[in-house]
mmCIF file of C-alpha atoms and ligand atoms in Angstrom:
data_model
loop_
_atom_site.group_PDB
_atom_site.id
_atom_site.type_symbol
_atom_site.label_atom_id
_atom_site.label_comp_id
_atom_site.label_asym_id
_atom_site.label_seq_id
_atom_site.Cartn_x
_atom_site.Cartn_y
_atom_site.Cartn_z
ATOM 1 C CA MET A 1 -21.296 -5.159 -16.288
ATOM 2 C CA ARG A 2 -18.977 -2.161 -13.156
ATOM 3 C CA ARG A 3 -15.238 -4.304 -13.785
ATOM 4 C CA ARG A 4 -14.361 -4.526 -10.094
ATOM 5 C CA GLU A 5 -18.525 -7.159 -9.747
ATOM 6 C CA PHE A 6 -16.888 -9.199 -13.048
ATOM 7 C CA VAL A 7 -13.723 -9.663 -10.793
ATOM 8 C CA VAL A 8 -14.679 -10.430 -7.463
ATOM 9 C CA GLY A 9 -17.569 -12.301 -9.309
ATOM 10 C CA ALA A 10 -14.969 -14.427 -11.075
ATOM 11 C CA LEU A 11 -12.866 -15.119 -8.018
ATOM 12 C CA GLY A 12 -15.856 -15.629 -5.598
ATOM 13 C CA ALA A 13 -17.310 -17.722 -7.920
ATOM 14 C CA GLY A 14 -14.635 -19.387 -9.522
ATOM 15 C CA LEU A 15 -13.452 -20.061 -6.266
ATOM 16 C CA ALA A 16 -16.919 -21.452 -4.782
ATOM 17 C CA ALA A 17 -15.899 -24.408 -6.937
ATOM 18 C CA SER A 18 -11.806 -23.362 -7.491
ATOM 19 C CA THR A 19 -9.380 -26.784 -5.790
ATOM 20 C CA MET A 20 -7.054 -23.882 -5.354
ATOM 21 C CA PRO A 21 -7.133 -23.616 -0.761
ATOM 22 C CA ASP A 22 -9.927 -21.781 0.906
ATOM 23 C CA ARG A 23 -8.551 -20.149 3.035
ATOM 24 C CA VAL A 24 -5.937 -17.848 0.721
ATOM 25 C CA LEU A 25 -5.819 -16.414 -2.641
ATOM 26 C CA ASP A 26 -1.913 -16.804 -2.937
ATOM 27 C CA GLY A 27 -1.387 -15.360 0.291
ATOM 28 C CA MET A 28 -3.741 -12.566 0.532
ATOM 29 C CA PRO A 29 -6.644 -13.229 3.509
ATOM 30 C CA GLU A 30 -9.433 -14.851 2.197
ATOM 31 C CA ALA A 31 -11.559 -11.125 2.957
ATOM 32 C CA LEU A 32 -9.168 -9.177 0.457
ATOM 33 C CA SER A 33 -10.239 -11.792 -2.176
ATOM 34 C CA GLY A 34 -13.806 -11.270 -1.462
ATOM 35 C CA ALA A 35 -13.715 -15.332 -1.191
ATOM 36 C CA SER A 36 -15.452 -15.662 1.810
ATOM 37 C CA GLN A 37 -18.093 -13.323 2.359
ATOM 38 C CA GLY A 38 -19.939 -14.379 -0.673
ATOM 39 C CA THR A 39 -19.418 -11.318 -2.133
ATOM 40 C CA SER A 40 -19.224 -12.873 -6.050
ATOM 41 C CA ARG A 41 -21.642 -11.122 -8.210
ATOM 42 C CA SER A 42 -21.579 -13.369 -10.384
ATOM 43 C CA THR A 43 -21.560 -12.704 -13.615
ATOM 44 C CA GLY A 44 -23.092 -16.295 -13.898
ATOM 45 C CA GLY A 45 -18.981 -17.054 -16.096
ATOM 46 C CA MET A 46 -17.268 -19.483 -14.060
ATOM 47 C CA ALA A 47 -13.660 -19.029 -14.212
ATOM 48 C CA SER A 48 -11.182 -21.299 -14.252
ATOM 49 C CA ALA A 49 -8.571 -22.080 -11.412
ATOM 50 C CA SER A 50 -6.185 -21.094 -14.579
ATOM 51 C CA GLN A 51 -7.812 -17.824 -14.841
ATOM 52 C CA LEU A 52 -8.481 -17.094 -11.742
ATOM 53 C CA ARG A 53 -4.513 -17.148 -11.093
ATOM 54 C CA THR A 54 -4.890 -14.334 -12.636
ATOM 55 C CA ALA A 55 -7.048 -12.841 -11.014
ATOM 56 C CA ILE A 56 -5.397 -10.061 -8.477
ATOM 57 C CA PRO A 57 -6.852 -7.384 -6.657
ATOM 58 C CA PHE A 58 -7.172 -3.904 -8.229
ATOM 59 C CA GLY A 59 -6.722 -1.009 -5.425
ATOM 60 C CA ALA A 60 -7.018 2.477 -4.613
ATOM 61 C CA ALA A 61 -5.335 4.860 -1.785
ATOM 62 C CA VAL A 62 -8.804 6.945 -1.190
ATOM 63 C CA ARG A 63 -9.412 10.438 0.764
ATOM 64 C CA VAL A 64 -11.990 9.297 2.626
ATOM 65 C CA ASP A 65 -14.239 13.039 2.340
ATOM 66 C CA TYR A 66 -14.642 12.746 -1.703
ATOM 67 C CA LEU A 67 -16.574 9.768 -1.501
ATOM 68 C CA ALA A 68 -18.984 11.953 -0.128
ATOM 69 C CA ASP A 69 -19.247 15.020 -1.735
ATOM 70 C CA GLN A 70 -17.396 13.860 -5.445
ATOM 71 C CA PHE A 71 -19.549 11.980 -7.447
ATOM 72 C CA ASP A 72 -17.593 11.448 -9.837
ATOM 73 C CA TYR A 73 -14.799 10.268 -7.875
ATOM 74 C CA LYS A 74 -16.855 7.447 -6.085
ATOM 75 C CA THR A 75 -17.880 6.162 -9.139
ATOM 76 C CA ALA A 76 -14.479 5.938 -10.694
ATOM 77 C CA ILE A 77 -13.679 4.138 -6.897
ATOM 78 C CA LEU A 78 -16.186 2.004 -7.309
ATOM 79 C CA GLU A 79 -15.546 0.803 -10.719
ATOM 80 C CA HIS A 80 -12.327 0.342 -10.979
ATOM 81 C CA CYS A 81 -11.538 -0.722 -7.143
ATOM 82 C CA GLN A 82 -11.911 -3.738 -4.657
ATOM 83 C CA ILE A 83 -9.548 -2.861 -2.403
ATOM 84 C CA VAL A 84 -9.405 0.629 -0.424
ATOM 85 C CA VAL A 85 -7.139 1.559 2.135
ATOM 86 C CA GLY A 86 -7.144 5.093 3.503
ATOM 87 C CA GLU A 87 -3.930 7.680 2.210
ATOM 88 C CA GLY A 88 -4.520 9.021 5.217
ATOM 89 C CA GLY A 89 -7.049 8.657 8.305
ATOM 90 C CA LEU A 90 -5.322 5.942 10.229
ATOM 91 C CA LYS A 91 -2.220 8.119 10.241
ATOM 92 C CA TRP A 92 -1.087 9.210 14.282
ATOM 93 C CA ILE A 93 -1.848 13.166 12.895
ATOM 94 C CA ASP A 94 -4.815 12.164 11.729
ATOM 95 C CA LEU A 95 -6.185 9.326 14.794
ATOM 96 C CA ARG A 96 -4.177 11.542 17.778
ATOM 97 C CA PRO A 97 -4.564 14.557 18.024
ATOM 98 C CA THR A 98 -3.447 13.818 22.162
ATOM 99 C CA ARG A 99 -2.520 11.056 23.262
ATOM 100 C CA ASP A 100 -5.735 10.728 25.550
ATOM 101 C CA ASP A 101 -7.817 10.448 22.079
ATOM 102 C CA PHE A 102 -7.923 8.499 19.212
ATOM 103 C CA VAL A 103 -10.218 9.986 16.138
ATOM 104 C CA PHE A 104 -11.782 7.677 14.779
ATOM 105 C CA ASP A 105 -14.063 9.419 11.906
ATOM 106 C CA GLN A 106 -12.268 9.104 9.080
ATOM 107 C CA PRO A 107 -11.591 4.805 8.470
ATOM 108 C CA ASP A 108 -14.493 4.565 9.983
ATOM 109 C CA ARG A 109 -16.113 6.461 7.237
ATOM 110 C CA LEU A 110 -13.574 4.624 4.687
ATOM 111 C CA ILE A 111 -14.627 1.214 6.228
ATOM 112 C CA ALA A 112 -18.362 1.442 5.986
ATOM 113 C CA PHE A 113 -17.764 2.818 2.660
ATOM 114 C CA ALA A 114 -16.377 -0.815 1.990
ATOM 115 C CA ASP A 115 -19.012 -3.425 3.674
ATOM 116 C CA ALA A 116 -21.231 -0.937 1.679
ATOM 117 C CA ASN A 117 -20.361 -1.994 -1.373
ATOM 118 C CA GLY A 118 -18.577 -4.899 -1.434
ATOM 119 C CA MET A 119 -14.343 -4.032 -0.938
ATOM 120 C CA LYS A 120 -12.042 -4.627 1.303
ATOM 121 C CA MET A 121 -9.991 -2.258 3.934
ATOM 122 C CA ARG A 122 -6.108 -2.090 3.917
ATOM 123 C CA GLY A 123 -5.125 -0.729 6.373
ATOM 124 C CA HIS A 124 -2.153 2.671 6.717
ATOM 125 C CA THR A 125 -0.036 2.614 9.056
ATOM 126 C CA LEU A 126 0.810 1.662 12.479
ATOM 127 C CA ALA A 127 4.639 2.451 12.805
ATOM 128 C CA TRP A 128 6.207 5.004 10.886
ATOM 129 C CA TYR A 129 8.080 8.309 11.141
ATOM 130 C CA GLY A 130 6.183 10.330 9.595
ATOM 131 C CA ALA A 131 2.701 12.185 10.284
ATOM 132 C CA MET A 132 3.680 11.734 13.416
ATOM 133 C CA PRO A 133 1.841 13.872 16.014
ATOM 134 C CA ASP A 134 3.630 16.717 18.295
ATOM 135 C CA TRP A 135 3.458 15.731 21.467
ATOM 136 C CA THR A 136 5.321 12.286 20.711
ATOM 137 C CA GLN A 137 8.291 13.585 20.554
ATOM 138 C CA GLN A 138 7.969 13.767 24.310
ATOM 139 C CA ILE A 139 7.499 10.287 24.341
ATOM 140 C CA ALA A 140 11.508 10.320 27.100
ATOM 141 C CA SER A 141 11.311 7.049 27.521
ATOM 142 C CA GLU A 142 11.575 2.841 26.273
ATOM 143 C CA ALA A 143 8.844 1.905 28.652
ATOM 144 C CA GLU A 144 6.730 4.717 27.697
ATOM 145 C CA ALA A 145 7.301 4.537 23.941
ATOM 146 C CA GLU A 146 6.938 0.671 24.019
ATOM 147 C CA GLY A 147 3.325 1.665 26.572
ATOM 148 C CA GLU A 148 2.533 4.227 24.100
ATOM 149 C CA LEU A 149 3.623 1.285 21.157
ATOM 150 C CA VAL A 150 1.923 -0.884 22.078
ATOM 151 C CA ARG A 151 -1.034 1.044 23.727
ATOM 152 C CA HIS A 152 -1.777 2.622 19.798
ATOM 153 C CA ILE A 153 -1.489 -1.180 18.239
ATOM 154 C CA GLU A 154 -4.789 -2.888 21.034
ATOM 155 C CA THR A 155 -6.770 0.040 20.414
ATOM 156 C CA VAL A 156 -6.070 0.577 16.430
ATOM 157 C CA VAL A 157 -5.970 -3.542 15.505
ATOM 158 C CA GLY A 158 -8.605 -4.125 18.111
ATOM 159 C CA ARG A 159 -10.975 -2.007 16.811
ATOM 160 C CA TYR A 160 -11.048 -3.220 13.195
ATOM 161 C CA LYS A 161 -10.763 -6.602 14.044
ATOM 162 C CA GLY A 162 -12.308 -8.581 11.082
ATOM 163 C CA ARG A 163 -12.931 -5.802 8.861
ATOM 164 C CA ILE A 164 -9.633 -4.562 8.256
ATOM 165 C CA PRO A 165 -6.922 -7.926 7.146
ATOM 166 C CA SER A 166 -4.769 -6.154 5.816
ATOM 167 C CA TRP A 167 -1.900 -3.725 7.546
ATOM 168 C CA ASP A 168 0.845 -2.078 6.721
ATOM 169 C CA VAL A 169 1.735 -2.762 10.441
ATOM 170 C CA ILE A 170 5.302 -1.137 9.899
ATOM 171 C CA ASN A 171 5.960 1.459 7.074
ATOM 172 C CA GLU A 172 9.083 2.316 5.863
ATOM 173 C CA ALA A 173 11.906 1.144 7.894
ATOM 174 C CA ILE A 174 14.994 1.186 5.711
ATOM 175 C CA ALA A 175 17.247 4.337 5.473
ATOM 176 C CA ASP A 176 17.290 5.785 2.732
ATOM 177 C CA ASN A 177 20.464 5.008 1.890
ATOM 178 C CA PRO A 178 21.008 1.747 4.288
ATOM 179 C CA THR A 179 24.272 1.260 5.728
ATOM 180 C CA ALA A 180 24.919 -2.102 7.670
ATOM 181 C CA ASP A 181 26.060 -1.013 10.488
ATOM 182 C CA ALA A 182 22.951 1.105 10.413
ATOM 183 C CA PRO A 183 19.877 -0.180 7.810
ATOM 184 C CA PHE A 184 17.264 1.689 9.077
ATOM 185 C CA ARG A 185 15.689 4.590 9.739
ATOM 186 C CA ASP A 186 15.813 7.588 12.726
ATOM 187 C CA SER A 187 12.078 7.758 13.852
ATOM 188 C CA ILE A 188 10.305 7.839 16.756
ATOM 189 C CA TRP A 189 10.130 4.547 17.887
ATOM 190 C CA TYR A 190 14.134 3.646 16.572
ATOM 191 C CA GLN A 191 15.376 6.204 19.057
ATOM 192 C CA ARG A 192 13.527 5.096 21.921
ATOM 193 C CA LEU A 193 12.970 1.168 20.934
ATOM 194 C CA GLY A 194 15.776 0.543 18.990
ATOM 195 C CA LYS A 195 14.953 -2.786 16.338
ATOM 196 C CA ARG A 196 12.650 -3.910 18.919
ATOM 197 C CA PHE A 197 10.006 -1.379 17.808
ATOM 198 C CA LEU A 198 9.905 -3.512 14.888
ATOM 199 C CA GLU A 199 9.561 -6.928 16.885
ATOM 200 C CA LEU A 200 7.117 -5.069 19.288
ATOM 201 C CA SER A 201 5.154 -4.296 16.534
ATOM 202 C CA LEU A 202 3.960 -7.036 14.678
ATOM 203 C CA ARG A 203 3.914 -9.663 17.188
ATOM 204 C CA THR A 204 1.516 -6.993 19.312
ATOM 205 C CA ALA A 205 -1.011 -6.821 15.990
ATOM 206 C CA ALA A 206 -0.317 -9.783 15.950
ATOM 207 C CA ALA A 207 -1.719 -11.401 19.678
ATOM 208 C CA VAL A 208 -5.025 -8.130 18.852
ATOM 209 C CA ASP A 209 -6.255 -10.337 15.278
ATOM 210 C CA PRO A 210 -4.221 -13.279 14.257
ATOM 211 C CA ASP A 211 -6.433 -13.237 11.764
ATOM 212 C CA VAL A 212 -4.927 -10.553 10.110
ATOM 213 C CA GLN A 213 -1.830 -9.841 7.379
ATOM 214 C CA LEU A 214 1.262 -8.356 8.888
ATOM 215 C CA VAL A 215 3.301 -6.634 6.225
ATOM 216 C CA ILE A 216 6.226 -3.694 6.137
ATOM 217 C CA ASN A 217 5.970 -1.508 3.574
ATOM 218 C CA ASP A 218 8.490 0.077 1.891
ATOM 219 C CA TYR A 219 10.087 1.953 -1.137
ATOM 220 C CA ALA A 220 12.570 2.791 -3.376
ATOM 221 C CA ILE A 221 13.962 -0.759 -4.616
ATOM 222 C CA GLU A 222 12.821 -0.565 -7.844
ATOM 223 C CA ASN A 223 15.987 1.218 -9.240
ATOM 224 C CA PRO A 224 18.484 0.499 -11.728
ATOM 225 C CA THR A 225 20.862 2.952 -8.350
ATOM 226 C CA GLU A 226 23.700 1.825 -5.465
ATOM 227 C CA GLN A 227 20.747 3.143 -3.506
ATOM 228 C CA CYS A 228 17.667 0.527 -3.985
ATOM 229 C CA ARG A 229 20.007 -1.856 -4.279
ATOM 230 C CA ALA A 230 21.293 -1.229 -0.214
ATOM 231 C CA LYS A 231 17.473 -0.282 0.586
ATOM 232 C CA ARG A 232 16.699 -4.056 -1.252
ATOM 233 C CA GLU A 233 19.605 -4.682 0.677
ATOM 234 C CA ALA A 234 18.972 -4.070 4.429
ATOM 235 C CA LEU A 235 15.064 -5.214 4.015
ATOM 236 C CA LEU A 236 15.484 -8.922 3.039
ATOM 237 C CA ALA A 237 18.302 -8.631 5.655
ATOM 238 C CA MET A 238 15.236 -7.581 8.201
ATOM 239 C CA LEU A 239 13.569 -10.164 6.764
ATOM 240 C CA ARG A 240 15.634 -12.813 7.706
ATOM 241 C CA ASP A 241 15.993 -11.557 11.066
ATOM 242 C CA LEU A 242 12.349 -11.502 11.968
ATOM 243 C CA LYS A 243 11.718 -15.242 10.168
ATOM 244 C CA ASP A 244 14.485 -16.163 11.504
ATOM 245 C CA ARG A 245 12.921 -15.155 14.821
ATOM 246 C CA ASP A 246 9.804 -16.546 14.366
ATOM 247 C CA VAL A 247 8.378 -13.087 14.635
ATOM 248 C CA PRO A 248 5.027 -13.015 12.597
ATOM 249 C CA LEU A 249 4.781 -11.705 9.058
ATOM 250 C CA HIS A 250 3.665 -12.270 6.319
ATOM 251 C CA ALA A 251 3.987 -10.120 3.780
ATOM 252 C CA VAL A 252 6.543 -7.010 1.835
ATOM 253 C CA GLY A 253 4.638 -4.371 0.525
ATOM 254 C CA ILE A 254 6.066 -2.785 -2.750
ATOM 255 C CA GLN A 255 5.792 0.829 -2.258
ATOM 256 C CA GLY A 256 6.228 1.265 -6.518
ATOM 257 C CA HIS A 257 5.946 5.230 -6.509
ATOM 258 C CA LEU A 258 7.904 5.133 -9.738
ATOM 259 C CA LEU A 259 10.489 7.488 -10.977
ATOM 260 C CA GLY A 260 9.371 7.698 -14.668
ATOM 261 C CA ASP A 261 12.763 8.864 -15.886
ATOM 262 C CA GLN A 262 14.327 6.778 -14.125
ATOM 263 C CA GLU A 263 14.814 2.337 -15.533
ATOM 264 C CA ILE A 264 12.607 -0.538 -13.256
ATOM 265 C CA ASP A 265 15.507 -2.240 -12.202
ATOM 266 C CA LYS A 266 14.192 -5.361 -13.351
ATOM 267 C CA GLU A 267 16.466 -8.094 -13.015
ATOM 268 C CA GLY A 268 17.363 -6.461 -9.553
ATOM 269 C CA LEU A 269 13.872 -6.137 -8.170
ATOM 270 C CA SER A 270 12.949 -10.095 -9.343
ATOM 271 C CA ARG A 271 15.676 -11.253 -7.394
ATOM 272 C CA PHE A 272 14.589 -8.935 -4.692
ATOM 273 C CA VAL A 273 11.001 -10.642 -5.228
ATOM 274 C CA GLU A 274 12.445 -14.245 -5.595
ATOM 275 C CA GLU A 275 14.497 -13.893 -1.931
ATOM 276 C CA VAL A 276 11.509 -12.862 -0.707
ATOM 277 C CA SER A 277 9.095 -15.249 -1.023
ATOM 278 C CA GLY A 278 11.927 -17.091 -0.433
ATOM 279 C CA LEU A 279 10.818 -16.592 2.937
ATOM 280 C CA GLY A 280 7.616 -17.940 2.988
ATOM 281 C CA LEU A 281 6.109 -13.587 2.395
ATOM 282 C CA GLU A 282 3.810 -12.899 -0.037
ATOM 283 C CA VAL A 283 4.752 -9.558 -2.296
ATOM 284 C CA LEU A 284 1.350 -7.116 -2.119
ATOM 285 C CA VAL A 285 2.326 -3.578 -4.491
ATOM 286 C CA THR A 286 0.439 -0.874 -2.571
ATOM 287 C CA GLU A 287 1.317 2.809 -3.703
ATOM 288 C CA LEU A 288 2.008 2.155 -7.477
ATOM 289 C CA ASP A 289 2.093 5.828 -9.657
ATOM 290 C CA VAL A 290 4.525 8.022 -11.778
ATOM 291 C CA ILE A 291 6.038 10.357 -10.829
ATOM 292 C CA ASP A 292 6.883 11.751 -14.071
ATOM 293 C CA ASN A 293 8.476 16.005 -13.581
ATOM 294 C CA LYS A 294 11.070 14.837 -15.077
ATOM 295 C CA LEU A 295 9.478 13.996 -18.134
ATOM 296 C CA PRO A 296 8.693 15.194 -21.786
ATOM 297 C CA ALA A 297 5.747 18.007 -21.450
ATOM 298 C CA SER A 298 3.518 16.522 -24.597
ATOM 299 C CA THR A 299 0.960 14.856 -21.558
ATOM 300 C CA TYR A 300 0.755 11.811 -24.450
ATOM 301 C CA ASP A 301 4.389 11.317 -24.298
ATOM 302 C CA ARG A 302 4.504 11.393 -20.702
ATOM 303 C CA ASP A 303 1.850 8.994 -20.201
ATOM 304 C CA GLN A 304 3.274 6.582 -21.750
ATOM 305 C CA ILE A 305 6.243 6.434 -21.025
ATOM 306 C CA ALA A 306 4.458 6.359 -17.254
ATOM 307 C CA ALA A 307 2.590 3.353 -18.543
ATOM 308 C CA ALA A 308 5.666 1.620 -20.023
ATOM 309 C CA THR A 309 7.263 2.255 -16.552
ATOM 310 C CA ALA A 310 4.905 0.664 -14.494
ATOM 311 C CA ARG A 311 4.487 -1.923 -16.891
ATOM 312 C CA ASP A 312 8.320 -2.619 -16.312
ATOM 313 C CA PHE A 313 7.663 -3.071 -12.562
ATOM 314 C CA LEU A 314 4.035 -4.882 -12.677
ATOM 315 C CA GLY A 315 6.657 -7.692 -15.360
ATOM 316 C CA ALA A 316 9.033 -7.804 -13.169
ATOM 317 C CA ILE A 317 7.515 -9.161 -9.647
ATOM 318 C CA CYS A 318 4.754 -10.592 -11.568
ATOM 319 C CA ASP A 319 7.272 -12.603 -13.581
ATOM 320 C CA VAL A 320 8.212 -14.403 -10.409
ATOM 321 C CA LYS A 321 4.836 -14.298 -8.072
ATOM 322 C CA ARG A 322 1.793 -13.545 -8.482
ATOM 323 C CA PRO A 323 0.945 -10.069 -5.788
ATOM 324 C CA GLY A 324 -1.423 -10.820 -4.205
ATOM 325 C CA ALA A 325 -3.024 -7.053 -5.070
ATOM 326 C CA ILE A 326 -2.290 -4.231 -7.015
ATOM 327 C CA LEU A 327 -2.770 -0.361 -5.582
ATOM 328 C CA THR A 328 -1.888 3.029 -7.118
ATOM 329 C CA TRP A 329 -1.449 5.623 -4.407
ATOM 330 C CA GLY A 330 -4.612 7.808 -5.913
ATOM 331 C CA ILE A 331 -7.433 7.095 -8.590
ATOM 332 C CA THR A 332 -7.141 10.078 -10.143
ATOM 333 C CA ASP A 333 -4.253 12.775 -10.916
ATOM 334 C CA ARG A 334 -6.833 15.143 -9.486
ATOM 335 C CA TYR A 335 -6.168 14.363 -6.346
ATOM 336 C CA THR A 336 -2.223 13.403 -6.065
ATOM 337 C CA TRP A 337 0.263 13.459 -3.775
ATOM 338 C CA VAL A 338 3.039 13.979 -6.454
ATOM 339 C CA PRO A 339 3.374 18.117 -6.729
ATOM 340 C CA MET A 340 3.393 17.758 -3.222
ATOM 341 C CA TRP A 341 7.454 17.133 -3.714
ATOM 342 C CA PHE A 342 7.953 16.074 -7.055
ATOM 343 C CA THR A 343 6.812 19.953 -9.069
ATOM 344 C CA ARG A 344 7.512 20.147 -12.973
ATOM 345 C CA ASP A 345 9.804 23.214 -14.193
ATOM 346 C CA ASP A 346 7.028 23.429 -16.906
ATOM 347 C CA GLY A 347 4.402 24.567 -14.739
ATOM 348 C CA LYS A 348 2.233 21.430 -16.092
ATOM 349 C CA PRO A 349 0.121 19.784 -13.723
ATOM 350 C CA ASN A 350 1.315 15.930 -12.580
ATOM 351 C CA ARG A 351 0.191 12.882 -14.528
ATOM 352 C CA PRO A 352 1.487 9.863 -11.762
ATOM 353 C CA LEU A 353 -1.761 7.924 -11.793
ATOM 354 C CA PRO A 354 -4.521 5.509 -14.089
ATOM 355 C CA LEU A 355 -6.676 7.937 -14.734
ATOM 356 C CA ASP A 356 -6.494 11.944 -15.967
ATOM 357 C CA VAL A 357 -7.511 15.018 -13.874
ATOM 358 C CA ASN A 358 -10.849 13.910 -15.687
ATOM 359 C CA TYR A 359 -11.226 10.505 -14.187
ATOM 360 C CA ARG A 360 -10.395 9.509 -17.898
ATOM 361 C CA PRO A 361 -9.126 6.076 -18.368
ATOM 362 C CA LYS A 362 -4.811 6.549 -19.121
ATOM 363 C CA ALA A 363 -2.057 4.005 -21.016
ATOM 364 C CA MET A 364 -0.925 2.864 -17.100
ATOM 365 C CA MET A 365 -4.511 2.002 -16.386
ATOM 366 C CA GLN A 366 -4.623 -0.503 -18.969
ATOM 367 C CA VAL A 367 -1.577 -1.714 -18.010
ATOM 368 C CA ILE A 368 -2.995 -2.544 -14.600
ATOM 369 C CA GLU A 369 -5.853 -3.990 -16.339
ATOM 370 C CA ASP A 370 -3.252 -6.898 -17.969
ATOM 371 C CA PHE A 371 -2.055 -7.605 -15.451
ATOM 372 C CA THR A 372 -5.186 -7.322 -13.037
ATOM 373 C CA ARG A 373 -8.141 -9.047 -15.148
ATOM 374 C CA VAL A 374 -9.722 -12.042 -15.534
ATOM 375 C CA PRO A 375 -8.557 -13.074 -19.055
ATOM 376 C CA ALA A 376 -12.006 -13.213 -21.177
HETATM 377 O O1 LIG B 401 -5.210 18.535 5.851
HETATM 378 C C1 LIG B 401 -5.118 19.531 6.015
HETATM 379 C C2 LIG B 401 -5.596 20.434 6.000
HETATM 380 O O2 LIG B 401 -6.590 20.581 6.227
HETATM 381 C C3 LIG B 401 -4.629 21.570 6.191
HETATM 382 O O3 LIG B 401 -5.109 22.341 4.998
HETATM 383 C C4 LIG B 401 -3.527 21.122 4.681
HETATM 384 C C5 LIG B 401 -1.521 22.172 4.700
HETATM 385 O O4 LIG B 401 -0.777 21.362 5.620
HETATM 386 O O5 LIG B 401 -2.947 19.697 5.213
HETATM 387 C C6 LIG B 401 -4.160 18.444 4.760
HETATM 388 O O6 LIG B 401 -3.053 18.002 5.053
HETATM 389 C C7 LIG B 401 -1.784 17.226 4.798
HETATM 390 C C8 LIG B 401 -2.468 15.492 3.910
HETATM 391 O O7 LIG B 401 -1.752 15.006 3.614
HETATM 392 C C9 LIG B 401 -3.545 15.627 3.827
HETATM 393 O O8 LIG B 401 -3.825 16.325 1.940
HETATM 394 C C10 LIG B 401 -1.338 17.314 5.317
HETATM 395 O O9 LIG B 401 -0.521 18.454 5.530
HETATM 396 C C11 LIG B 401 0.257 16.077 4.297
HETATM 397 O O10 LIG B 401 1.373 16.455 5.057
HETATM 398 C C12 LIG B 401 -0.691 14.928 4.326
HETATM 399 O O11 LIG B 401 0.679 14.473 3.171
HETATM 400 C C13 LIG B 401 0.385 12.882 2.431
HETATM 401 C C14 LIG B 401 1.312 12.585 3.490
HETATM 402 O O12 LIG B 401 1.622 10.589 3.201
HETATM 403 C C15 LIG B 401 1.948 12.459 4.827
HETATM 404 O O13 LIG B 401 1.172 11.667 5.975
HETATM 405 C C16 LIG B 401 0.121 12.788 1.754
HETATM 406 O O14 LIG B 401 -1.361 12.991 1.708
HETATM 407 C C17 LIG B 401 0.259 10.941 1.419
HETATM 408 O O15 LIG B 401 0.088 10.702 -0.257
HETATM 409 C C18 LIG B 401 0.978 10.191 1.507
HETATM 410 O O16 LIG B 401 1.113 9.178 1.418
HETATM 411 C C19 LIG B 401 2.558 8.587 1.360
HETATM 412 C C20 LIG B 401 2.142 6.647 2.314
HETATM 413 O O17 LIG B 401 1.081 6.873 3.295
HETATM 414 C C21 LIG B 401 4.033 6.373 2.509
HETATM 415 N N1 LIG B 401 4.009 6.019 1.440
HETATM 416 C C22 LIG B 401 3.961 7.225 0.962
HETATM 417 C C23 LIG B 401 3.070 7.454 0.657
HETATM 418 C C24 LIG B 401 3.236 9.705 -0.488
HETATM 419 O O18 LIG B 401 4.381 10.458 0.113
#
């Protein structure tokens, strides 16, 4: 029995009989929790409502091309994940080769894989500074920017309406070193629209698909540093402003690209989650991995430190609020973005993810299981 089937089965079976609200599992749209589509592959055992409340859907970012031609990769995703998100595919650079073209090949293949295997797919991402095609630099005016952003969101969210239940509508809107006067990161959208791009993106996505979970996603809020504290405060100020103006928004994505050599600010992170929850928002862990370039050379020591860091991070969140989902940014060390920016001085390959290059579970996978599994 695959773990995934057990968890989805328990979720599906137990939720059907539990007194939990029909609509969502702690703010996660039913489509992501697997409750509504009867995707329960019940194991026969009925999990109790209390057990179900500790079952957190787990998933990973996926490189869709590898699903087609790498059996071990596909097997690992099927074995461990209830949710998938494209590591690429739904970014402007992938979707929009020219101003007039939309290329949906990658997300179409990923949603087909998800549908065929009882999985749910998250959308990443609609409004970001990164991975933008060169032609977008020609967007010259506020009116043009509004037109292009609305057209993009309407076309993309519309195509997957009812099939992608949760979107990172806005990604990394907060500056790396925010100040009260300058909290936002530069992007073509901020340059042309100011902070209005936030509301415009969220309202447009909500108008296209009223049932979609609207998420603002960001990173580097989990360490006991002035930078992380400032980012938490700037993020909260933005969230409060949006909620005060009744802008549709449902959740905060805490990416979780953890620096393995830095401790987790458990108190600061827990307090942040309390504040987010106090605004009526859910939390998702959206891109968990551990950047190990400054950790010891020993793979055993590195894996143990990475697992402990992940445990502290997940504990600081889950002590306050059960996240609607936990996703890692990849599933295997074989395919990770980390060496793009964080190669090790000793030249050893990075080990940021739950499975090693040969798809063997590492200590981090046990930590994830401890937080996501339904207890026996
Ligand atoms: O596919 C092309 C390939 O054909 C070409 O030969 C190669 C040479 O440059 O580039 C390949 O595209 C790369 C793509 O990843 C697919 O591997 C892009 O250059 C590269 O920029 C892109 O990087 C991605 C990055 O976002 C920018 O989109 C990473 O894989 C991806 O892990 C990373 O993910 C981000 C999240 O979206 C947001 N949060 C942070 C996270 C990590 O940076």
